[in-house]
XYZ file of C-alpha atoms in Angstrom:
772
model
C 142.743 123.894 30.153
C 144.414 121.547 32.655
C 147.818 123.210 32.292
C 146.319 126.553 33.336
C 144.642 125.016 36.381
C 147.907 123.353 37.428
C 149.787 126.621 36.863
C 147.305 128.493 39.028
C 147.514 125.880 41.784
C 151.307 126.037 41.654
C 151.192 129.816 41.989
C 148.851 129.541 44.986
C 151.212 127.076 46.655
C 154.134 129.392 45.987
C 152.287 132.309 47.560
C 151.030 130.449 50.619
C 154.184 131.099 52.686
C 153.625 134.818 52.203
C 150.048 134.420 53.367
C 150.645 132.386 56.502
C 151.582 135.329 58.660
C 153.503 138.514 58.950
C 156.797 136.673 59.503
C 156.972 135.953 55.755
C 156.928 139.685 54.988
C 159.661 142.174 55.776
C 158.777 144.535 58.576
C 157.834 148.015 57.390
C 160.162 150.736 58.680
C 157.242 153.067 59.383
C 155.634 150.567 61.772
C 158.588 149.410 63.880
C 158.070 149.711 67.620
C 155.590 152.609 67.421
C 153.124 150.780 69.707
C 150.435 153.218 68.558
C 147.307 151.091 68.416
C 143.540 151.295 67.843
C 141.071 148.710 69.124
C 137.298 148.553 69.371
C 134.094 146.933 68.206
C 131.369 147.635 65.605
C 127.653 147.417 66.449
C 124.489 147.580 64.381
C 122.878 150.820 65.560
C 119.358 149.400 65.658
C 119.853 145.828 66.871
C 123.014 146.473 68.959
C 124.427 143.235 67.555
C 128.175 142.948 66.941
C 128.931 142.987 63.215
C 131.573 140.636 61.780
C 133.709 141.329 58.694
C 133.359 145.131 58.682
C 136.280 146.987 57.072
C 138.229 149.528 59.153
C 140.986 151.574 57.480
C 143.137 154.666 57.884
C 142.268 156.991 55.001
C 145.180 157.834 52.724
C 147.186 154.760 53.741
C 147.192 151.051 52.953
C 146.506 150.184 56.609
C 143.278 148.359 57.327
C 141.634 145.285 58.781
C 138.224 143.658 59.242
C 136.313 142.834 62.397
C 136.463 139.248 63.516
C 133.503 136.897 63.972
C 132.665 138.679 67.256
C 132.683 142.184 65.720
C 135.997 143.330 67.271
C 139.121 144.704 65.590
C 142.706 145.627 66.460
C 145.159 147.821 64.520
C 148.670 147.866 65.952
C 152.022 149.602 65.436
C 150.453 152.466 63.505
C 152.320 155.566 62.271
C 152.102 158.681 64.428
C 150.053 161.687 63.351
C 146.503 162.817 62.571
C 144.392 160.433 60.493
C 140.804 159.693 59.505
C 139.527 156.289 60.636
C 136.930 154.944 58.166
C 134.405 152.150 58.788
C 132.700 150.755 55.685
C 130.743 147.736 54.507
C 128.302 146.992 51.705
C 124.808 147.531 53.068
C 125.857 149.982 55.800
C 126.537 153.711 55.875
C 130.197 154.659 55.795
C 131.342 156.341 59.026
C 134.578 158.302 59.564
C 136.258 159.758 62.659
C 139.380 161.868 63.215
C 142.024 160.206 65.373
C 145.430 161.293 66.661
C 147.977 158.509 66.988
C 150.900 158.777 69.413
C 153.709 156.407 70.244
C 152.908 154.016 73.101
C 149.218 154.988 73.204
C 146.244 152.700 72.480
C 142.901 154.213 71.448
C 139.538 152.514 71.885
C 137.251 153.520 69.035
C 133.812 151.884 69.044
C 131.247 152.471 66.299
C 127.523 152.042 65.802
C 126.627 151.992 62.106
C 123.286 152.186 60.300
C 122.012 150.038 57.485
C 122.144 151.635 54.038
C 119.970 149.431 51.860
C 119.869 152.022 49.030
C 123.694 152.280 48.822
C 123.874 156.035 49.235
C 127.483 155.949 50.444
C 128.783 153.197 48.197
C 132.198 153.831 46.672
C 132.513 154.274 42.888
C 135.493 155.088 40.655
C 133.938 155.544 37.201
C 132.692 159.102 37.754
C 136.109 160.785 37.958
C 138.738 157.965 37.887
C 139.117 158.305 41.665
C 137.356 156.621 44.559
C 134.429 158.709 45.754
C 131.062 158.055 47.337
C 128.088 157.833 45.017
C 126.521 160.785 46.866
C 129.495 163.070 46.044
C 130.229 161.796 42.533
C 130.134 164.484 39.799
C 128.058 162.242 37.507
C 125.483 159.535 38.115
C 126.924 156.055 38.577
C 124.673 153.041 39.114
C 126.052 149.909 40.746
C 125.200 146.258 40.081
C 126.313 144.496 43.254
C 126.566 140.845 44.214
C 123.069 140.834 45.707
C 121.547 141.568 42.306
C 123.523 138.740 40.683
C 122.450 136.324 43.418
C 118.788 137.363 43.620
C 118.314 137.140 39.839
C 120.215 133.827 39.471
C 122.747 135.547 37.206
C 125.902 133.480 36.711
C 127.455 135.787 34.092
C 127.859 139.512 33.553
C 125.336 139.523 30.699
C 122.546 138.120 32.871
C 122.944 140.673 35.663
C 123.297 143.855 33.599
C 119.615 144.090 32.660
C 118.654 145.179 36.184
C 119.773 148.781 35.812
C 117.901 151.824 34.468
C 118.657 152.696 30.864
C 120.391 149.344 30.253
C 119.118 146.478 28.145
C 120.807 143.206 27.152
C 119.564 141.250 24.160
C 120.528 138.219 22.056
C 120.975 138.947 18.353
C 121.809 135.618 16.717
C 120.156 132.199 16.846
C 123.312 130.468 15.673
C 126.117 131.855 17.846
C 124.146 133.417 20.707
C 125.834 136.804 20.346
C 124.624 139.190 23.063
C 125.066 142.928 23.286
C 124.325 145.534 25.913
C 122.482 148.702 24.921
C 122.606 151.879 27.026
C 120.050 154.612 26.337
C 118.996 152.798 23.173
C 122.366 152.752 21.406
C 124.020 149.606 20.030
C 126.674 147.624 21.896
C 129.695 149.172 20.081
C 128.680 152.570 21.526
C 129.418 151.318 25.061
C 132.931 151.154 26.482
C 133.489 148.028 28.597
C 136.284 148.286 31.161
C 137.935 145.717 33.391
C 139.141 147.391 36.589
C 138.901 150.757 34.773
C 141.101 149.567 31.867
C 139.807 149.386 28.256
C 141.114 145.956 27.238
C 137.832 144.781 25.665
C 138.592 144.984 21.951
C 136.147 144.693 19.053
C 136.756 140.934 19.103
C 136.288 140.329 22.836
C 133.245 142.617 22.877
C 131.331 140.162 20.689
C 130.908 137.401 23.256
C 132.712 139.019 26.186
C 129.788 139.972 28.412
C 128.663 136.334 28.532
C 132.210 135.058 29.163
C 132.752 137.077 32.364
C 131.561 134.922 35.312
C 129.855 136.476 38.307
C 132.368 134.738 40.575
C 135.128 137.188 39.591
C 133.005 140.346 39.990
C 132.909 142.566 43.068
C 130.545 145.078 41.469
C 129.741 146.602 38.101
C 129.556 150.380 37.728
C 127.332 151.739 34.961
C 127.753 155.352 33.890
C 125.247 156.480 31.280
C 126.134 159.154 28.736
C 129.382 160.091 27.014
C 132.542 159.087 28.807
C 135.233 159.565 26.159
C 136.769 162.404 28.191
C 137.566 159.779 30.838
C 138.068 156.498 29.028
C 138.522 157.204 25.315
C 136.945 155.689 22.214
C 133.455 154.136 22.096
C 132.243 155.588 25.416
C 129.330 157.365 23.683
C 126.277 155.646 25.141
C 127.966 154.905 28.434
C 130.618 152.996 30.321
C 130.452 149.607 32.041
C 133.268 149.171 34.543
C 133.751 145.619 35.875
C 135.483 145.747 39.261
C 137.018 142.383 40.138
C 136.982 140.997 43.671
C 139.773 141.828 46.089
C 140.504 139.573 49.077
C 139.256 141.007 52.382
C 139.268 138.036 54.773
C 139.865 134.281 54.756
C 136.830 132.742 53.108
C 135.697 130.277 50.481
C 132.655 129.313 48.410
C 131.568 126.433 46.181
C 128.254 126.441 44.298
C 126.424 124.576 41.571
C 123.284 125.577 39.670
C 121.327 123.517 37.153
C 118.787 125.206 34.879
C 116.213 123.420 32.742
C 115.744 125.656 29.687
C 112.362 125.637 28.020
C 110.677 123.614 30.761
C 113.589 121.152 30.716
C 114.189 120.665 26.981
C 117.875 121.595 27.490
C 120.054 121.979 30.566
C 122.590 124.552 31.692
C 125.003 123.483 34.458
C 127.208 126.058 36.152
C 129.743 125.380 38.921
C 131.617 128.232 40.618
C 134.230 128.369 43.335
C 136.366 130.988 45.005
C 138.737 131.254 47.946
C 140.241 134.252 49.684
C 143.431 134.202 51.771
C 144.645 137.229 53.748
C 147.547 137.620 56.154
C 146.831 138.473 59.798
C 148.145 142.016 59.332
C 146.187 142.525 56.077
C 149.383 143.322 54.166
C 148.939 140.624 51.520
C 145.964 138.812 50.078
C 145.000 136.395 47.317
C 141.547 135.815 45.808
C 141.137 132.773 43.544
C 138.085 132.142 41.395
C 136.867 129.616 38.869
C 133.750 128.681 36.956
C 132.752 125.781 34.722
C 129.652 125.950 32.543
C 128.010 123.445 30.205
C 124.826 124.320 28.325
C 123.086 122.138 25.774
C 121.690 123.726 22.627
C 118.014 124.683 22.691
C 115.669 124.347 19.705
C 112.497 126.286 20.481
C 110.423 125.558 17.361
C 111.503 121.976 16.661
C 112.973 122.600 13.197
C 116.329 121.033 14.041
C 118.146 124.389 14.195
C 119.207 125.977 17.485
C 117.777 129.159 18.971
C 120.389 129.008 21.762
C 123.779 127.472 20.919
C 125.622 124.723 22.718
C 128.034 126.325 25.195
C 130.977 124.946 27.173
C 133.135 127.375 29.139
C 135.763 127.405 31.878
C 137.329 130.307 33.727
C 140.118 130.395 36.304
C 141.932 133.382 37.724
C 143.120 135.312 40.724
C 143.549 138.799 42.127
C 146.207 139.552 44.712
C 147.741 142.500 46.501
C 150.850 143.308 48.475
C 151.060 146.444 50.623
C 154.710 147.317 50.051
C 154.670 150.177 52.589
C 152.147 152.083 54.689
C 151.487 154.318 51.681
C 151.978 152.028 48.675
C 150.318 148.944 47.259
C 150.891 146.517 44.389
C 147.888 144.764 42.792
C 148.020 141.868 40.303
C 145.107 140.265 38.433
C 145.072 137.336 35.960
C 142.342 135.301 34.312
C 142.154 132.526 31.737
C 138.982 131.632 29.855
C 138.206 128.871 27.406
C 134.896 128.658 25.600
C 133.338 126.465 22.921
C 130.020 127.422 21.304
C 128.183 125.843 18.396
C 124.861 126.665 16.805
C 122.923 125.624 13.722
C 122.005 122.008 13.021
C 123.649 118.562 13.291
C 125.552 119.803 16.329
C 127.270 116.470 17.041
C 128.879 116.302 13.597
C 131.807 118.346 12.248
C 130.615 121.826 11.287
C 131.360 121.401 7.552
C 128.904 118.476 7.463
C 126.019 120.612 8.767
C 123.595 122.641 6.692
C 124.270 125.691 8.880
C 127.003 125.951 11.497
C 128.545 128.716 13.536
C 131.262 127.408 15.832
C 133.909 129.226 17.860
C 136.581 128.059 20.267
C 138.103 130.821 22.375
C 141.241 130.778 24.479
C 141.638 134.052 26.380
C 144.407 135.171 28.715
C 144.196 138.529 30.441
C 145.479 140.390 33.420
C 146.683 143.628 34.913
C 149.303 145.087 37.226
C 148.944 148.330 39.208
C 151.096 150.219 41.704
C 149.484 152.863 43.952
C 151.224 155.440 46.116
C 149.692 157.895 48.621
C 151.768 160.645 50.224
C 151.796 160.829 54.057
C 150.253 164.323 53.936
C 147.348 163.037 51.752
C 148.145 165.638 49.067
C 149.508 163.353 46.377
C 148.184 160.154 44.801
C 150.056 158.407 42.040
C 149.620 155.151 40.182
C 151.066 153.331 37.205
C 149.253 150.477 35.531
C 149.270 148.058 32.655
C 146.682 145.561 31.410
C 146.574 143.099 28.538
C 144.317 140.507 26.950
C 145.219 137.934 24.297
C 142.576 136.004 22.374
C 143.022 133.022 20.107
C 139.862 131.927 18.332
C 139.245 129.058 15.930
C 136.002 129.520 14.052
C 133.674 128.107 11.454
C 131.015 130.286 9.837
C 129.235 128.605 6.978
C 126.171 127.030 5.480
C 125.470 124.356 2.941
C 128.277 122.020 4.057
C 131.056 124.444 3.139
C 134.576 123.037 3.840
C 136.139 126.460 3.210
C 134.543 128.298 6.133
C 137.166 127.498 8.763
C 139.196 130.367 10.149
C 141.384 131.643 12.941
C 141.574 135.016 14.648
C 144.162 136.282 17.098
C 144.014 139.535 18.984
C 146.465 141.117 21.407
C 145.194 144.221 23.166
C 147.363 145.880 25.810
C 147.565 149.252 27.451
C 149.745 151.097 29.928
C 149.452 154.414 31.667
C 149.943 156.572 34.695
C 147.744 158.906 36.727
C 148.564 161.613 39.251
C 146.169 163.415 41.615
C 146.965 166.516 43.668
C 144.539 167.707 46.363
C 144.370 171.483 46.880
C 143.225 172.821 50.236
C 141.825 175.684 48.169
C 142.100 176.305 44.443
C 140.727 179.782 43.628
C 137.458 179.358 45.546
C 137.046 175.742 46.767
C 139.089 172.670 47.674
C 139.802 170.646 44.561
C 141.414 167.539 43.115
C 143.553 167.931 39.994
C 143.875 164.731 37.950
C 146.305 164.281 35.044
C 147.298 161.147 33.208
C 148.640 159.512 30.093
C 147.752 156.206 28.424
C 148.859 154.125 25.455
C 146.685 151.421 23.915
C 147.697 148.971 21.212
C 145.508 146.376 19.503
C 146.885 143.823 17.029
C 144.234 141.727 15.308
C 144.780 139.138 12.584
C 141.868 137.351 10.938
C 142.243 134.410 8.535
C 139.653 132.566 6.466
C 141.855 130.014 4.750
C 139.247 128.512 2.449
C 138.408 131.920 0.996
C 142.098 132.923 0.896
C 141.353 135.973 3.004
C 143.708 137.468 5.557
C 142.962 140.729 7.325
C 145.189 142.637 9.720
C 143.963 145.531 11.823
C 146.486 147.434 13.897
C 145.294 150.154 16.251
C 147.537 152.515 18.230
C 146.059 155.172 20.504
C 148.071 157.776 22.419
C 146.036 159.582 25.083
C 146.369 162.306 27.696
C 143.688 163.594 30.080
C 143.340 166.487 32.491
C 140.551 167.492 34.859
C 140.014 169.567 37.970
C 137.131 168.971 40.371
C 136.239 171.704 42.870
C 134.030 170.289 45.596
C 132.626 170.567 49.078
C 129.530 169.127 50.731
C 127.185 171.406 48.777
C 128.877 172.121 45.437
C 130.918 170.295 42.864
C 132.341 171.717 39.624
C 134.368 169.589 37.226
C 136.079 170.712 34.026
C 138.233 168.352 32.017
C 139.115 166.865 28.712
C 141.040 164.155 26.945
C 143.238 164.118 23.843
C 143.394 160.948 21.743
C 145.572 160.323 18.695
C 144.200 157.297 16.855
C 146.289 155.897 14.005
C 143.176 155.350 11.835
C 142.254 159.038 12.178
C 144.527 161.718 10.730
C 143.886 164.377 13.374
C 143.945 164.804 17.146
C 140.599 164.226 18.868
C 139.623 166.359 21.864
C 136.801 165.189 24.131
C 135.732 167.766 26.761
C 133.472 167.313 29.773
C 131.834 169.624 32.294
C 129.842 168.656 35.403
C 127.924 170.611 38.011
C 126.683 169.084 41.270
C 124.554 170.906 43.836
C 123.420 169.414 47.142
C 120.948 171.859 48.740
C 120.671 169.324 51.570
C 122.635 166.226 52.450
C 120.009 163.973 50.859
C 119.263 165.845 47.617
C 121.727 165.669 44.714
C 121.166 167.793 41.595
C 123.493 167.264 38.630
C 124.013 168.827 35.203
C 126.497 167.127 32.891
C 127.901 167.709 29.418
C 130.293 165.399 27.597
C 131.443 164.643 24.098
C 132.537 161.309 22.699
C 133.818 159.565 19.626
C 133.822 156.149 18.052
C 136.797 155.237 15.889
C 136.332 153.495 12.523
C 137.095 149.777 12.457
C 135.789 146.894 10.409
C 135.448 144.328 13.129
C 132.436 145.349 15.222
C 130.073 143.287 13.095
C 132.678 141.429 11.060
C 133.657 139.218 13.937
C 130.086 138.576 14.886
C 129.039 137.142 11.539
C 125.326 136.718 10.993
C 124.618 133.753 8.757
C 121.771 134.664 6.407
C 120.976 131.737 4.162
C 124.562 130.507 4.548
C 126.174 133.745 3.320
C 129.003 135.041 5.474
C 128.979 138.828 5.905
C 132.253 140.757 5.650
C 132.619 144.483 6.288
C 135.112 146.866 4.683
C 135.835 150.509 5.559
C 135.162 153.316 3.103
C 138.305 155.246 2.157
C 136.945 158.565 3.420
C 135.391 157.201 6.627
C 135.495 159.650 9.552
C 135.072 159.019 13.258
C 131.564 159.120 14.679
C 131.068 161.929 17.214
C 128.567 162.652 19.968
C 127.441 165.505 22.206
C 125.617 164.437 25.373
C 123.687 166.438 27.960
C 121.933 165.178 31.093
C 120.075 166.728 34.040
C 119.184 164.692 37.111
C 117.770 164.840 40.626
C 118.702 162.104 43.099
C 116.757 162.240 46.367
C 116.991 160.181 49.565
C 114.758 160.098 52.621
C 114.487 158.023 55.773
C 111.121 157.474 57.469
C 111.827 155.598 60.673
C 112.743 152.082 59.589
C 112.098 152.896 55.904
C 114.698 154.176 53.432
C 113.582 155.666 50.126
C 115.523 156.832 47.064
C 114.070 158.397 43.912
C 116.008 159.350 40.793
C 114.858 161.209 37.692
C 117.201 161.942 34.806
C 116.654 163.562 31.435
C 119.210 162.815 28.711
C 119.944 163.990 25.176
C 122.635 162.742 22.779
C 123.371 164.115 19.295
C 125.330 161.861 16.944
C 127.112 163.032 13.797
C 128.767 161.080 10.976
C 126.905 157.954 12.088
C 128.380 154.661 10.865
C 126.194 152.804 8.390
C 126.518 149.773 6.107
C 125.874 149.681 2.366
C 123.670 146.959 0.923
C 126.589 144.998 -0.551
C 126.575 142.016 -2.862
C 127.206 138.280 -2.557
C 130.475 137.169 -4.152
C 131.577 133.527 -3.807
C 129.247 133.006 -0.867
C 130.435 136.144 0.961
C 128.133 139.126 1.503
C 130.471 142.130 1.140
C 129.327 145.391 2.717
C 131.044 148.751 3.249
C 130.903 150.942 6.328
C 130.250 154.592 5.470
C 129.276 157.802 7.261
C 125.561 158.586 7.227
C 123.654 161.668 8.467
C 123.355 162.165 12.219
C 120.913 160.882 14.805
C 119.329 161.950 18.083
C 118.564 159.998 21.234
C 116.570 161.614 24.027
C 114.534 160.448 26.941
C 113.764 160.204 30.625
C 115.028 157.666 33.160
C 113.172 157.002 36.418
C 114.393 154.844 39.279
C 113.086 154.183 42.759
C 114.353 152.212 45.746
C 112.670 151.386 49.023
C 113.906 149.331 51.959
C 112.412 148.338 55.286
C 115.263 147.337 57.607
C 116.727 144.113 56.282
C 113.268 142.589 55.772
C 112.200 144.018 52.423
C 113.927 145.803 49.542
C 112.400 147.008 46.284
C 114.213 148.540 43.330
C 112.638 149.452 40.011
C 113.431 151.614 37.033
C 111.943 152.695 33.712
C 113.294 154.453 30.635
C 111.144 156.447 28.207
C 113.018 157.453 25.076
C 113.058 158.224 21.364
C 115.889 157.349 18.958
C 115.778 158.734 15.431
C 118.094 159.368 12.499
C 118.090 162.900 11.131
C 117.221 161.489 7.724
C 115.533 158.250 6.724
C 118.096 155.484 6.961
C 118.578 152.780 4.321
C 119.315 149.448 5.975
C 118.602 147.402 2.835
C 118.045 148.679 -0.747
C 115.034 146.403 -1.167
C 113.325 147.657 1.997
C 111.715 151.016 2.840
C 113.968 153.515 4.574
C 113.397 154.041 8.277
C 113.952 157.058 10.488
C 113.592 155.258 13.807
C 116.633 153.364 15.102
C 116.237 149.602 14.992
C 115.944 147.573 18.211
C 115.271 150.614 20.398
C 111.965 150.320 22.278
C 110.460 153.600 23.450
C 109.766 152.068 26.859
C 111.671 149.510 28.887
C 112.426 148.856 32.543
C 113.127 146.393 35.345
C 112.407 145.593 38.991
C 113.942 143.518 41.790
C 112.365 142.786 45.165
C 113.581 140.702 48.104
C 111.679 139.662 51.217
C 113.237 137.983 54.263
C 110.378 136.834 56.545
C 112.848 134.980 58.779
C 116.615 135.316 58.754
C 117.520 132.029 56.970
C 114.847 132.405 54.250
C 114.826 134.917 51.394
C 112.354 135.317 48.550
C 113.402 137.301 45.483
C 111.257 138.520 42.595
C 112.764 140.167 39.525
C 111.662 141.114 36.064
C 112.318 143.146 32.939
C 109.901 144.866 30.589
C 110.706 145.471 26.918
C 108.307 147.561 24.867
C 107.547 147.208 21.197
C 110.442 147.975 18.867
C 111.340 147.963 15.188
C 113.403 144.924 14.135
C 114.870 144.195 10.670
C 114.037 140.913 8.965
C 116.089 139.907 5.950
C 114.556 138.140 2.965
C 114.365 134.365 3.370
C 113.866 132.101 0.315
C 110.414 130.527 0.121
C 109.392 132.445 3.239
C 109.819 136.223 2.920
C 110.348 137.592 -0.596
C 111.696 141.009 0.421
C 113.357 142.348 3.560
C 110.889 143.949 5.958
C 110.788 145.692 9.307
C 108.678 144.177 12.074
C 107.014 145.948 14.993
C 107.483 143.448 17.784
C 105.110 142.870 20.661
C 106.118 143.903 24.154
C 107.541 141.419 26.670
C 107.415 141.095 30.432
C 109.947 138.592 31.753
C 109.554 137.787 35.472
C 111.399 135.353 37.708
C 111.344 134.151 41.297
C 114.037 132.642 43.526
C 113.754 131.122 47.011
C 116.844 130.507 49.126
C 117.332 129.007 52.579
C 120.561 129.129 54.604
C 121.621 126.410 57.041
C 124.414 127.042 59.537
C 126.522 123.883 59.574
C 129.447 124.670 61.830
C 130.533 128.040 63.267
C 131.109 130.137 60.130
C 130.285 127.379 57.611
C 126.918 127.844 55.868
C 124.940 125.834 53.338
C 122.377 127.437 51.040
C 119.828 125.643 48.890
C 117.843 127.594 46.330
C 115.360 127.087 43.530
C 113.194 129.160 41.259
C 111.754 129.929 37.853
C 112.973 132.352 35.183
C 110.513 133.863 32.705
C 107.511 132.471 34.584
C 104.968 133.499 31.946
C 107.126 132.169 29.064
C 107.290 135.562 27.348
C 109.527 134.372 24.515
C 109.655 135.086 20.796
C 107.300 132.817 18.865
C 107.947 133.750 15.206
C 111.488 132.498 14.550
C 112.422 131.628 10.993
C 112.782 127.918 10.326
C 115.155 125.838 8.254
C 118.623 126.337 6.789
C 117.769 129.585 4.957
C 116.520 131.396 8.047
C 117.616 134.910 9.009
C 119.484 134.025 12.200
C 119.633 137.713 13.174
C 115.847 137.879 13.410
C 115.809 137.430 17.178
C 114.491 139.718 19.882
C 112.948 139.737 23.334
C 114.066 137.774 26.451
C 117.139 135.583 26.068
C 115.553 132.530 27.741
C 112.126 130.839 27.593
C 110.558 129.644 30.839
C 113.279 127.819 32.752
C 113.431 126.103 36.133
C 116.581 126.126 38.229
C 117.922 124.711 41.486
C 121.221 125.290 43.219
C 123.356 124.639 46.252
C 126.115 126.781 47.775
C 128.479 126.117 50.650
C 130.488 129.023 52.031
C 132.940 129.755 54.809
């Protein structure tokens, strides 16, 4: 780990000369001696206070800046011509104004902007692969921003995702702590996870990946429910989670530490995060550095000597940087390194082969991406090329009964490259439109070894893709037609995934949407194989049937998104109905135990249907009080009764899919330095499988769980130390009412997959953060 930290520090030192001022960068030809300038200030419309750190940019160019600590800005030596000046900031409405720039002339452009606590004009990219406001997006996109991570004491991606409608995160293994995200009731493998819009989360990284991404590297997370294969390819059936990493905006820094006492202090979780942002005076280059260190002790809830939450040690370092090569082009580079150790079972301080049950993994992950963007001076053309990659090396032990043969190693290299071009028509047939075309190539090379069992498995995946879409749009109407072609080497035919979207805004604050999309999920053995549930010490391995076909989906949704302002109050209400039809659903045969390995085969089963209703509401009163809550009512059924174990009755209802679930977050700021945040999730009763356990359960059964309401509170107080230096202290309680599972199996023969409900028992936390 130390060599990566030193390498990152060396890189930062090497880049510092480029970040000290504009003299380190060559002068752009377009900006020489134009002396066309814009200056001004930004005020809060209600309070008339000057607003610091507000972004001001010329649309269609790379030119931009932020207001200083006094709320003033200055853009100098700008290109001549007609432009749109855009003012934007999280928590405020985006404002734009036409300006004409002439040589030797300085414009004074002052703005008064309104608070936008419900994020009506927030920018999203997941809806159509292009930046657009949430109001004008062709499909619904929900955003998890930094405020949600902070108010819910979420230090990782997994912890913050639960506070979105239609989304649920759950732990599924007492030994390894595997977590998966479910959208609209469908399992984790049905969701495509993207990093900066690139699908580099493979089947291996998807197992523990959502807990390995620290909040310190996240700018926002965009959640798009429903099929997204027409945009992003395989596995985007239930939805898409797009992790947008932080980009440097101004010179700043932050250091924080949080300690959490799990189970009223029976185990402790320590998390330290830091970040720093460096930007040149002319905003042409920037560097954002982040890091996180986390140590969590194992937690044994029922006192049987076997963990319910595994021991966890993790470190992350990385950076994101940009260089504006010209007025109309930009180069962006991102890199991250993660190391993680996790161990569950018993006798955690002894080598894993000496324990009765042990699941242990050590991950070393390197990932990153490079992107080049170009915008034409006439704003007609947008072009980008990109590449991203992630390499994983994992040493593992999965075994029970003191098995010296259960050591293994897995390596995975997943990389992709592509290009995208957008042309903006002033009028295409009947409306202005944006035509988007692109190509992508994705390769995944996975090698899995279990030396003691003399097993070596190689899985090579190659996907060639092309996509095309046209979006006609104005303030009232939006029509999008598009599709994507994917050629997957494990499928013998070309896959076409179409999409169609209709948006109608009868007024500025009412958005009606109708969406259709298809999706597919490619066959691969490693979704469950590399999260290996240890049932009585038997390791489960999955093989593919020879005639296995891809799983397909057809999704339809209808929604109404309404906004209203009543004086100082802002209100938003969303209602969405959704329906997804699955065909050739993947299923596992019962299998048999051979030499301590439970061998199962993945086959195609009859289809399934998921349908339901999502409700979400937001209310804000100035910056004093904000409330956000959502609920999902749904049904998930197989077309025919599904056999999950030959010794158990068949079931028609999908496992682990409650008919009702939801969340809420609320913040109250009685005085400016103090904030009080309440948050909670509700999980209704669901059907959960329970494997047979010797001397405990004779035959496998299904269990109807009770419902859970998990609520937390956080108090934070900010002290201003010196000018722009601030100190925050915070404390709170997670799962106040201790709504935690109370019927875990005990002993070495337990079914470690029999786990449901909230991921933490009642836990107390306290933290400190210093920022500049």
